[in-house]
PDB file of C-alpha atoms and ligand atoms in Angstrom:
ATOM      1  CA  MET A   1     -34.793   9.996-148.157  1.00  0.00           C
ATOM      2  CA  THR A   2     -34.775   9.170-143.962  1.00  0.00           C
ATOM      3  CA  THR A   3     -30.768   9.606-142.450  1.00  0.00           C
ATOM      4  CA  ILE A   4     -30.954   6.077-141.579  1.00  0.00           C
ATOM      5  CA  SER A   5     -31.177   4.931-144.967  1.00  0.00           C
ATOM      6  CA  ALA A   6     -28.835   7.890-146.233  1.00  0.00           C
ATOM      7  CA  ASN A   7     -26.297   6.553-143.126  1.00  0.00           C
ATOM      8  CA  LEU A   8     -26.995   3.011-144.104  1.00  0.00           C
ATOM      9  CA  GLN A   9     -25.616   3.038-147.772  1.00  0.00           C
ATOM     10  CA  ALA A  10     -22.967   5.339-146.357  1.00  0.00           C
ATOM     11  CA  VAL A  11     -21.555   2.950-144.110  1.00  0.00           C
ATOM     12  CA  THR A  12     -22.423  -0.247-147.223  1.00  0.00           C
ATOM     13  CA  ALA A  13     -20.076   2.012-149.537  1.00  0.00           C
ATOM     14  CA  ARG A  14     -16.717   2.215-146.628  1.00  0.00           C
ATOM     15  CA  ILE A  15     -17.553  -1.903-146.166  1.00  0.00           C
ATOM     16  CA  ALA A  16     -17.082  -1.129-149.917  1.00  0.00           C
ATOM     17  CA  SER A  17     -14.441   0.471-150.442  1.00  0.00           C
ATOM     18  CA  ALA A  18     -12.017  -1.060-147.296  1.00  0.00           C
ATOM     19  CA  CYS A  19     -12.582  -4.266-149.233  1.00  0.00           C
ATOM     20  CA  LYS A  20     -11.576  -2.990-152.289  1.00  0.00           C
ATOM     21  CA  ALA A  21      -8.681  -1.349-151.143  1.00  0.00           C
ATOM     22  CA  VAL A  22      -7.044  -5.025-149.976  1.00  0.00           C
ATOM     23  CA  GLY A  23      -8.815  -7.049-152.818  1.00  0.00           C
ATOM     24  CA  ARG A  24     -11.938  -8.316-150.912  1.00  0.00           C
ATOM     25  CA  ALA A  25     -15.169  -9.457-152.548  1.00  0.00           C
ATOM     26  CA  PRO A  26     -17.677  -6.378-150.827  1.00  0.00           C
ATOM     27  CA  GLN A  27     -20.202  -9.369-150.006  1.00  0.00           C
ATOM     28  CA  SER A  28     -17.050 -11.174-147.214  1.00  0.00           C
ATOM     29  CA  VAL A  29     -18.383  -8.834-144.916  1.00  0.00           C
ATOM     30  CA  GLN A  30     -21.425  -8.837-143.047  1.00  0.00           C
ATOM     31  CA  LEU A  31     -23.066  -5.238-142.008  1.00  0.00           C
ATOM     32  CA  LEU A  32     -24.355  -5.175-137.958  1.00  0.00           C
ATOM     33  CA  ALA A  33     -26.694  -2.575-136.968  1.00  0.00           C
ATOM     34  CA  VAL A  34     -25.821  -2.094-133.190  1.00  0.00           C
ATOM     35  CA  SER A  35     -29.024  -0.913-132.311  1.00  0.00           C
ATOM     36  CA  LYS A  36     -28.847  -0.267-128.726  1.00  0.00           C
ATOM     37  CA  THR A  37     -30.561   2.748-126.809  1.00  0.00           C
ATOM     38  CA  TRP A  38     -32.522   3.596-130.164  1.00  0.00           C
ATOM     39  CA  PRO A  39     -36.255   2.942-130.476  1.00  0.00           C
ATOM     40  CA  ALA A  40     -37.435  -0.115-132.066  1.00  0.00           C
ATOM     41  CA  GLU A  41     -38.850   2.657-135.035  1.00  0.00           C
ATOM     42  CA  ASP A  42     -35.676   3.078-135.196  1.00  0.00           C
ATOM     43  CA  VAL A  43     -34.498  -0.819-136.323  1.00  0.00           C
ATOM     44  CA  ARG A  44     -37.812  -1.194-138.054  1.00  0.00           C
ATOM     45  CA  SER A  45     -36.828   1.966-140.359  1.00  0.00           C
ATOM     46  CA  ALA A  46     -33.096   0.183-140.901  1.00  0.00           C
ATOM     47  CA  ALA A  47     -35.153  -2.926-141.401  1.00  0.00           C
ATOM     48  CA  ALA A  48     -36.914  -1.369-144.394  1.00  0.00           C
ATOM     49  CA  CYS A  49     -33.929  -0.755-145.687  1.00  0.00           C
ATOM     50  CA  GLY A  50     -32.834  -4.490-146.158  1.00  0.00           C
ATOM     51  CA  GLN A  51     -30.879  -4.174-142.982  1.00  0.00           C
ATOM     52  CA  HIS A  52     -32.027  -7.621-141.415  1.00  0.00           C
ATOM     53  CA  ALA A  53     -28.933  -8.222-138.399  1.00  0.00           C
ATOM     54  CA  PHE A  54     -29.474  -6.244-135.239  1.00  0.00           C
ATOM     55  CA  GLY A  55     -26.579  -6.003-132.219  1.00  0.00           C
ATOM     56  CA  GLU A  56     -27.817  -4.797-128.595  1.00  0.00           C
ATOM     57  CA  ASN A  57     -25.837  -4.740-125.730  1.00  0.00           C
ATOM     58  CA  TYR A  58     -28.545  -4.407-122.669  1.00  0.00           C
ATOM     59  CA  VAL A  59     -30.489  -8.411-122.589  1.00  0.00           C
ATOM     60  CA  GLN A  60     -33.713  -6.170-121.134  1.00  0.00           C
ATOM     61  CA  GLU A  61     -33.763  -3.686-123.798  1.00  0.00           C
ATOM     62  CA  GLY A  62     -33.472  -6.067-126.307  1.00  0.00           C
ATOM     63  CA  VAL A  63     -36.033  -8.788-126.115  1.00  0.00           C
ATOM     64  CA  ASP A  64     -38.573  -5.847-125.776  1.00  0.00           C
ATOM     65  CA  LYS A  65     -37.143  -4.902-129.292  1.00  0.00           C
ATOM     66  CA  ILE A  66     -37.590  -8.869-130.416  1.00  0.00           C
ATOM     67  CA  ALA A  67     -40.633  -8.901-129.374  1.00  0.00           C
ATOM     68  CA  ALA A  68     -42.133  -5.521-130.754  1.00  0.00           C
ATOM     69  CA  LEU A  69     -40.608  -6.296-134.293  1.00  0.00           C
ATOM     70  CA  ALA A  70     -41.242  -9.570-134.206  1.00  0.00           C
ATOM     71  CA  GLU A  71     -42.782  -9.718-137.446  1.00  0.00           C
ATOM     72  CA  HIS A  72     -39.790  -8.533-139.361  1.00  0.00           C
ATOM     73  CA  GLY A  73     -37.941 -12.002-138.866  1.00  0.00           C
ATOM     74  CA  LEU A  74     -34.837 -10.096-137.765  1.00  0.00           C
ATOM     75  CA  GLU A  75     -31.888 -11.778-136.639  1.00  0.00           C
ATOM     76  CA  TRP A  76     -30.774 -10.434-133.170  1.00  0.00           C
ATOM     77  CA  HIS A  77     -26.920 -10.544-131.840  1.00  0.00           C
ATOM     78  CA  PHE A  78     -26.038 -10.229-128.170  1.00  0.00           C
ATOM     79  CA  ILE A  79     -22.613  -7.863-127.983  1.00  0.00           C
ATOM     80  CA  GLY A  80     -22.570  -6.752-124.394  1.00  0.00           C
ATOM     81  CA  PRO A  81     -21.272  -8.340-121.199  1.00  0.00           C
ATOM     82  CA  LEU A  82     -22.932 -11.617-120.098  1.00  0.00           C
ATOM     83  CA  GLN A  83     -23.706 -12.171-115.965  1.00  0.00           C
ATOM     84  CA  SER A  84     -24.758 -15.556-115.715  1.00  0.00           C
ATOM     85  CA  ASN A  85     -28.293 -14.405-114.072  1.00  0.00           C
ATOM     86  CA  LYS A  86     -28.822 -13.190-117.693  1.00  0.00           C
ATOM     87  CA  THR A  87     -27.648 -15.492-119.956  1.00  0.00           C
ATOM     88  CA  ARG A  88     -31.664 -17.578-119.835  1.00  0.00           C
ATOM     89  CA  LEU A  89     -33.268 -14.550-121.815  1.00  0.00           C
ATOM     90  CA  VAL A  90     -29.992 -14.414-124.097  1.00  0.00           C
ATOM     91  CA  ALA A  91     -30.496 -18.329-125.184  1.00  0.00           C
ATOM     92  CA  GLU A  92     -34.268 -17.663-125.573  1.00  0.00           C
ATOM     93  CA  HIS A  93     -34.339 -15.082-127.752  1.00  0.00           C
ATOM     94  CA  PHE A  94     -30.587 -14.058-129.623  1.00  0.00           C
ATOM     95  CA  ALA A  95     -29.367 -15.871-132.164  1.00  0.00           C
ATOM     96  CA  TRP A  96     -25.363 -15.205-131.561  1.00  0.00           C
ATOM     97  CA  VAL A  97     -23.314 -13.747-128.529  1.00  0.00           C
ATOM     98  CA  HIS A  98     -20.391 -11.942-129.526  1.00  0.00           C
ATOM     99  CA  ALA A  99     -18.518 -11.661-125.965  1.00  0.00           C
ATOM    100  CA  LEU A 100     -18.425 -14.807-124.272  1.00  0.00           C
ATOM    101  CA  ASP A 101     -15.392 -14.919-121.924  1.00  0.00           C
ATOM    102  CA  ARG A 102     -15.788 -17.315-119.483  1.00  0.00           C
ATOM    103  CA  LEU A 103     -16.843 -21.154-120.126  1.00  0.00           C
ATOM    104  CA  LYS A 104     -19.685 -20.888-117.018  1.00  0.00           C
ATOM    105  CA  ILE A 105     -21.305 -18.380-119.465  1.00  0.00           C
ATOM    106  CA  ALA A 106     -20.646 -20.295-122.596  1.00  0.00           C
ATOM    107  CA  GLU A 107     -22.053 -23.623-120.129  1.00  0.00           C
ATOM    108  CA  ARG A 108     -24.673 -22.218-118.915  1.00  0.00           C
ATOM    109  CA  LEU A 109     -26.077 -20.313-122.306  1.00  0.00           C
ATOM    110  CA  SER A 110     -25.491 -24.193-124.022  1.00  0.00           C
ATOM    111  CA  ALA A 111     -27.689 -25.931-121.412  1.00  0.00           C
ATOM    112  CA  GLN A 112     -30.657 -23.150-121.476  1.00  0.00           C
ATOM    113  CA  ARG A 113     -30.673 -23.287-125.538  1.00  0.00           C
ATOM    114  CA  PRO A 114     -34.594 -24.026-126.043  1.00  0.00           C
ATOM    115  CA  SER A 115     -34.259 -27.226-128.142  1.00  0.00           C
ATOM    116  CA  ASN A 116     -36.665 -26.468-130.430  1.00  0.00           C
ATOM    117  CA  LEU A 117     -33.871 -23.269-131.895  1.00  0.00           C
ATOM    118  CA  PRO A 118     -30.952 -23.684-133.966  1.00  0.00           C
ATOM    119  CA  PRO A 119     -27.626 -24.352-131.848  1.00  0.00           C
ATOM    120  CA  LEU A 120     -26.724 -20.532-130.648  1.00  0.00           C
ATOM    121  CA  GLN A 121     -23.909 -18.636-132.443  1.00  0.00           C
ATOM    122  CA  VAL A 122     -21.133 -17.860-130.635  1.00  0.00           C
ATOM    123  CA  CYS A 123     -18.087 -15.621-130.721  1.00  0.00           C
ATOM    124  CA  VAL A 124     -15.253 -15.621-128.049  1.00  0.00           C
ATOM    125  CA  GLN A 125     -14.470 -12.605-127.176  1.00  0.00           C
ATOM    126  CA  VAL A 126     -10.354 -12.026-127.151  1.00  0.00           C
ATOM    127  CA  ASN A 127      -8.196  -8.376-124.482  1.00  0.00           C
ATOM    128  CA  VAL A 128      -6.393  -7.903-127.653  1.00  0.00           C
ATOM    129  CA  SER A 129      -4.919  -4.587-126.230  1.00  0.00           C
ATOM    130  CA  GLY A 130      -4.415  -5.751-122.584  1.00  0.00           C
ATOM    131  CA  GLU A 131      -5.833  -2.666-121.023  1.00  0.00           C
ATOM    132  CA  ALA A 132      -7.214  -4.846-117.363  1.00  0.00           C
ATOM    133  CA  SER A 133     -10.183  -2.607-117.277  1.00  0.00           C
ATOM    134  CA  LYS A 134     -11.314  -4.236-120.696  1.00  0.00           C
ATOM    135  CA  SER A 135     -13.232  -8.115-120.904  1.00  0.00           C
ATOM    136  CA  GLY A 136     -12.372 -11.203-123.104  1.00  0.00           C
ATOM    137  CA  VAL A 137      -9.844 -13.670-122.095  1.00  0.00           C
ATOM    138  CA  ALA A 138      -5.832 -13.326-123.005  1.00  0.00           C
ATOM    139  CA  PRO A 139      -4.586 -13.807-126.200  1.00  0.00           C
ATOM    140  CA  ALA A 140      -2.213 -16.820-124.695  1.00  0.00           C
ATOM    141  CA  GLU A 141      -5.719 -18.289-122.979  1.00  0.00           C
ATOM    142  CA  THR A 142      -7.677 -17.834-126.087  1.00  0.00           C
ATOM    143  CA  ALA A 143      -7.711 -21.348-127.385  1.00  0.00           C
ATOM    144  CA  THR A 144      -8.479 -23.393-124.293  1.00  0.00           C
ATOM    145  CA  LEU A 145     -11.686 -21.461-123.794  1.00  0.00           C
ATOM    146  CA  ALA A 146     -12.359 -21.811-127.733  1.00  0.00           C
ATOM    147  CA  HIS A 147     -11.346 -25.012-127.739  1.00  0.00           C
ATOM    148  CA  ALA A 148     -14.176 -26.008-124.789  1.00  0.00           C
ATOM    149  CA  VAL A 149     -16.545 -23.788-126.372  1.00  0.00           C
ATOM    150  CA  ALA A 150     -16.487 -25.530-129.488  1.00  0.00           C
ATOM    151  CA  ALA A 151     -16.900 -28.560-127.519  1.00  0.00           C
ATOM    152  CA  LEU A 152     -20.712 -27.117-126.193  1.00  0.00           C
ATOM    153  CA  PRO A 153     -24.010 -29.088-127.981  1.00  0.00           C
ATOM    154  CA  ARG A 154     -25.625 -26.250-127.478  1.00  0.00           C
ATOM    155  CA  LEU A 155     -23.381 -24.091-129.341  1.00  0.00           C
ATOM    156  CA  LYS A 156     -21.662 -23.031-132.790  1.00  0.00           C
ATOM    157  CA  LEU A 157     -18.393 -21.494-131.842  1.00  0.00           C
ATOM    158  CA  ARG A 158     -18.151 -19.445-135.577  1.00  0.00           C
ATOM    159  CA  GLY A 159     -14.838 -17.376-133.956  1.00  0.00           C
ATOM    160  CA  LEU A 160     -13.180 -14.423-131.955  1.00  0.00           C
ATOM    161  CA  MET A 161     -14.868 -10.579-131.383  1.00  0.00           C
ATOM    162  CA  ALA A 162     -12.308  -7.977-130.284  1.00  0.00           C
ATOM    163  CA  VAL A 163     -12.884  -4.162-128.739  1.00  0.00           C
ATOM    164  CA  PRO A 164      -9.803  -2.327-128.993  1.00  0.00           C
ATOM    165  CA  GLU A 165      -8.354  -0.330-126.893  1.00  0.00           C
ATOM    166  CA  ALA A 166     -10.591   3.462-127.669  1.00  0.00           C
ATOM    167  CA  ASP A 167      -8.561   6.293-128.741  1.00  0.00           C
ATOM    168  CA  ALA A 168      -5.282   3.815-129.779  1.00  0.00           C
ATOM    169  CA  ASP A 169      -3.875   5.333-133.138  1.00  0.00           C
ATOM    170  CA  GLU A 170      -3.809   3.953-137.010  1.00  0.00           C
ATOM    171  CA  ALA A 171      -0.778   1.363-136.361  1.00  0.00           C
ATOM    172  CA  SER A 172      -2.222   0.164-133.179  1.00  0.00           C
ATOM    173  CA  LEU A 173      -5.437  -0.526-133.876  1.00  0.00           C
ATOM    174  CA  ARG A 174      -3.934  -2.745-136.840  1.00  0.00           C
ATOM    175  CA  ALA A 175      -1.578  -4.670-135.061  1.00  0.00           C
ATOM    176  CA  GLN A 176      -4.863  -5.320-132.609  1.00  0.00           C
ATOM    177  CA  PHE A 177      -7.028  -6.354-135.404  1.00  0.00           C
ATOM    178  CA  SER A 178      -3.766  -8.355-137.327  1.00  0.00           C
ATOM    179  CA  LEU A 179      -3.336 -10.282-134.177  1.00  0.00           C
ATOM    180  CA  MET A 180      -6.976 -11.576-134.166  1.00  0.00           C
ATOM    181  CA  ARG A 181      -6.685 -12.440-137.825  1.00  0.00           C
ATOM    182  CA  THR A 182      -3.708 -14.806-136.489  1.00  0.00           C
ATOM    183  CA  LEU A 183      -5.392 -16.098-133.903  1.00  0.00           C
ATOM    184  CA  LEU A 184      -8.297 -17.204-135.394  1.00  0.00           C
ATOM    185  CA  GLU A 185      -5.928 -18.908-137.779  1.00  0.00           C
ATOM    186  CA  GLN A 186      -4.191 -20.729-135.405  1.00  0.00           C
ATOM    187  CA  LEU A 187      -7.633 -22.329-134.206  1.00  0.00           C
ATOM    188  CA  ASN A 188      -8.225 -23.390-137.578  1.00  0.00           C
ATOM    189  CA  GLY A 189      -4.607 -25.358-137.764  1.00  0.00           C
ATOM    190  CA  GLU A 190      -5.788 -27.069-134.936  1.00  0.00           C
ATOM    191  CA  GLY A 191      -8.898 -28.350-136.015  1.00  0.00           C
ATOM    192  CA  LEU A 192     -11.804 -25.572-135.696  1.00  0.00           C
ATOM    193  CA  GLN A 193     -13.789 -24.271-137.967  1.00  0.00           C
ATOM    194  CA  LEU A 194     -13.894 -20.831-137.818  1.00  0.00           C
ATOM    195  CA  ASP A 195     -14.618 -18.460-139.997  1.00  0.00           C
ATOM    196  CA  THR A 196     -15.894 -15.107-138.160  1.00  0.00           C
ATOM    197  CA  LEU A 197     -13.910 -12.188-136.602  1.00  0.00           C
ATOM    198  CA  SER A 198     -16.555  -9.426-135.328  1.00  0.00           C
ATOM    199  CA  MET A 199     -14.408  -6.312-135.185  1.00  0.00           C
ATOM    200  CA  GLY A 200     -14.848  -2.694-136.058  1.00  0.00           C
ATOM    201  CA  MET A 201     -16.834  -0.503-134.788  1.00  0.00           C
ATOM    202  CA  SER A 202     -17.837   3.406-136.630  1.00  0.00           C
ATOM    203  CA  HIS A 203     -14.927   5.176-135.789  1.00  0.00           C
ATOM    204  CA  ASP A 204     -12.057   2.347-136.751  1.00  0.00           C
ATOM    205  CA  LEU A 205     -14.042  -0.807-140.003  1.00  0.00           C
ATOM    206  CA  ASP A 206     -11.905   0.404-142.189  1.00  0.00           C
ATOM    207  CA  ILE A 207      -8.680  -0.487-140.783  1.00  0.00           C
ATOM    208  CA  ALA A 208     -10.262  -3.816-139.289  1.00  0.00           C
ATOM    209  CA  ILE A 209     -12.134  -4.883-142.417  1.00  0.00           C
ATOM    210  CA  GLN A 210      -8.650  -4.433-144.582  1.00  0.00           C
ATOM    211  CA  GLU A 211      -6.999  -6.289-141.460  1.00  0.00           C
ATOM    212  CA  GLY A 212      -9.650  -9.403-141.872  1.00  0.00           C
ATOM    213  CA  ALA A 213     -12.725  -8.164-140.322  1.00  0.00           C
ATOM    214  CA  THR A 214     -15.880 -10.509-141.585  1.00  0.00           C
ATOM    215  CA  LEU A 215     -19.077  -8.631-139.228  1.00  0.00           C
ATOM    216  CA  VAL A 216     -18.754  -5.023-138.269  1.00  0.00           C
ATOM    217  CA  ARG A 217     -20.541  -4.174-135.272  1.00  0.00           C
ATOM    218  CA  ILE A 218     -21.758  -0.191-135.966  1.00  0.00           C
ATOM    219  CA  GLY A 219     -24.505   1.925-133.854  1.00  0.00           C
ATOM    220  CA  THR A 220     -23.130   5.638-134.682  1.00  0.00           C
ATOM    221  CA  ALA A 221     -22.444   5.442-138.574  1.00  0.00           C
ATOM    222  CA  ILE A 222     -26.613   4.180-138.588  1.00  0.00           C
ATOM    223  CA  PHE A 223     -28.098   5.136-136.369  1.00  0.00           C
ATOM    224  CA  GLY A 224     -26.246   8.317-134.658  1.00  0.00           C
ATOM    225  CA  ALA A 225     -24.763   9.650-131.197  1.00  0.00           C
ATOM    226  CA  ARG A 226     -26.409   7.816-128.425  1.00  0.00           C
ATOM    227  CA  ASN A 227     -27.316  10.298-125.100  1.00  0.00           C
ATOM    228  CA  TYR A 228     -25.836   8.223-122.889  1.00  0.00           C
ATOM    229  CA  GLN A 229     -22.516   7.372-120.928  1.00  0.00           C
ATOM    230  CA  GLU A 230     -20.957   4.262-121.850  1.00  0.00           C
ATOM    231  CA  PRO A 231     -21.018   1.788-119.058  1.00  0.00           C
TER     232      PRO A 231
HETATM  233  C1  PLP B   1     -21.469   0.553-128.970  1.00  0.00           C
HETATM  234  C2  PLP B   1     -21.153  -1.026-129.234  1.00  0.00           C
HETATM  235  C3  PLP B   1     -20.751  -0.905-130.879  1.00  0.00           C
HETATM  236  C4  PLP B   1     -20.600   0.692-131.550  1.00  0.00           C
HETATM  237  O1  PLP B   1     -20.096   0.872-131.730  1.00  0.00           O
HETATM  238  P1  PLP B   1     -20.746   2.656-132.492  1.00  0.00           P
HETATM  239  O2  PLP B   1     -18.829   3.582-132.168  1.00  0.00           O
HETATM  240  O3  PLP B   1     -21.716   3.475-131.698  1.00  0.00           O
HETATM  241  O4  PLP B   1     -20.755   1.594-133.898  1.00  0.00           O
HETATM  242  C5  PLP B   1     -20.081  -1.872-131.119  1.00  0.00           C
HETATM  243  N1  PLP B   1     -20.038  -2.979-130.589  1.00  0.00           N
HETATM  244  C6  PLP B   1     -19.645  -3.018-129.386  1.00  0.00           C
HETATM  245  C7  PLP B   1     -19.070  -4.096-128.816  1.00  0.00           C
HETATM  246  C8  PLP B   1     -20.897  -2.166-128.763  1.00  0.00           C
HETATM  247  O5  PLP B   1     -20.790  -2.194-127.158  1.00  0.00           O
END
């Protein structure tokens, strides 16, 4: 068994046990394998184990892998911050965008989504930790952006996404994840039909799932430690 295959099994077991702890069905959590910085061969190995959805942070790196792996029919999620001069490539090549935090970017993605593709699935990123350096909209501004994004014709708003404070303790992580769930429920109470809470990474997926995550974004625990400085 390859390392990637063993790691995928271990992550799947962690997801199952976090679900069990709070009485959720394991199928209620989707695993997104974050393949940024890893070569196409590693994605191929994970795909051979049945992994279907992959996340990328950098546009050109992602587009190159999508082209190299086209015959596998994989689902590609763009999870990094997106600048307006890169929206077209993302609209043309990805199925999902997770880190929307500006209406201008959403409008460009909607206008640039090719008509032969289904609507681009998107999440609004919320800055739950309140750190000034973090992207994402403030919790109090989430509803305004979410309703505006939901009205765009070629986007399908699926839910909310967050990256909590990296060194937060467990109680603080729980509070941040739980705020996300409250925000999602509020939006659904206002008539939106959102089914996705994109939250939880290698170190905190268990807590995220216990607090309601429906999609976890996992890189290190599947592919190993990345050999570069996060920008
Ligand atoms: C890199 C990244 C991940 C994966 O993080 P790991 O700690 O390696 O699991 C998840 N989400 C986002 C937005 C990322 O940039």
